[in-house]
Short mmCIF file of C-alpha atoms in Angstrom, two decimals:
data_model
loop_
_atom_site.label_atom_id
_atom_site.label_comp_id
_atom_site.label_asym_id
_atom_site.label_seq_id
_atom_site.Cartn_x
_atom_site.Cartn_y
_atom_site.Cartn_z
CA UNK A 1 83.98 102.80 85.96
CA UNK A 2 81.22 100.85 87.69
CA UNK A 3 82.17 97.69 85.76
CA UNK A 4 85.64 97.42 87.37
CA UNK A 5 85.92 94.21 89.33
CA UNK A 6 89.63 94.06 90.00
CA UNK A 7 92.11 96.56 88.72
CA UNK A 8 94.83 96.37 91.35
CA UNK A 9 96.64 93.03 91.55
CA UNK A 10 98.55 91.57 94.48
CA UNK A 11 101.77 92.75 92.81
CA UNK A 12 100.39 96.29 92.35
CA UNK A 13 99.36 96.49 95.99
CA UNK A 14 102.67 95.02 97.17
CA UNK A 15 104.59 97.68 95.22
CA UNK A 16 102.32 100.35 96.70
CA UNK A 17 102.99 99.06 100.22
CA UNK A 18 106.72 99.00 99.58
CA UNK A 19 106.64 102.60 98.41
CA UNK A 20 104.17 104.04 100.93
CA UNK A 21 104.88 101.94 104.02
CA UNK A 22 108.54 101.13 103.47
CA UNK A 23 107.96 97.38 103.67
CA UNK A 24 110.46 94.97 102.17
CA UNK A 25 109.30 92.89 99.20
CA UNK A 26 108.41 89.77 101.21
CA UNK A 27 106.39 91.61 103.87
CA UNK A 28 104.72 93.79 101.26
CA UNK A 29 103.63 90.70 99.31
CA UNK A 30 102.26 89.04 102.47
CA UNK A 31 100.37 92.19 103.41
CA UNK A 32 99.03 92.58 99.86
CA UNK A 33 97.75 89.01 99.90
CA UNK A 34 95.91 89.77 103.15
CA UNK A 35 94.43 92.93 101.62
CA UNK A 36 93.19 91.02 98.56
CA UNK A 37 91.74 88.28 100.79
CA UNK A 38 89.86 90.97 102.71
CA UNK A 39 88.56 92.44 99.47
CA UNK A 40 87.33 89.01 98.33
CA UNK A 41 85.61 88.58 101.70
CA UNK A 42 83.89 91.97 101.33
CA UNK A 43 82.82 91.01 97.80
CA UNK A 44 81.39 87.71 99.02
CA UNK A 45 79.40 89.61 101.66
CA UNK A 46 78.07 92.03 99.03
CA UNK A 47 79.80 95.10 100.49
CA UNK A 48 82.01 95.96 97.51
CA UNK A 49 82.08 95.04 93.87
CA UNK A 50 85.71 95.86 93.14
CA UNK A 51 88.84 97.87 93.78
CA UNK A 52 91.30 99.96 91.81
CA UNK A 53 93.98 102.63 92.06
CA UNK A 54 92.58 106.10 91.35
CA UNK A 55 94.29 108.93 89.49
CA UNK A 56 96.17 109.96 92.67
CA UNK A 57 97.46 106.39 93.13
CA UNK A 58 95.22 105.73 96.12
CA UNK A 59 93.57 102.36 96.49
CA UNK A 60 89.79 102.78 96.17
CA UNK A 61 86.93 100.39 96.81
CA UNK A 62 83.78 100.29 94.69
CA UNK A 63 80.80 99.84 97.00
CA UNK A 64 78.08 97.48 95.87
CA UNK A 65 74.67 98.81 94.91
CA UNK A 66 73.20 97.45 98.15
CA UNK A 67 75.92 99.15 100.20
CA UNK A 68 75.24 102.43 98.40
CA UNK A 69 71.52 102.13 99.23
CA UNK A 70 72.34 101.61 102.92
CA UNK A 71 74.67 104.61 102.90
CA UNK A 72 72.04 106.77 101.19
CA UNK A 73 69.38 105.75 103.71
CA UNK A 74 71.63 106.76 106.63
CA UNK A 75 72.00 110.34 105.38
#
C-alpha cells in the first residue's frame, strides 16, 4: 500500500463529510476541497506521501519516509 498517492478524491471526502458530519452538499464540497489542499501542502512539505480510506472507512494519511524516521527517532 506504500505506493498509494491519492485514493480519496474530493467527491469521496465530501460524501464522507456529508455522512459523518451532517454537512449539506455545498459545505461538504468546500470542506473537502480545504482538506485536499491541506494534504497537498503536507505532501509539498514532505510530511505525507498520500491518503486513502481504510477498511473501516476512515481517512488515513501515509507518512513520508522522512516523517517515519523522525517518528522512530522520538520513541
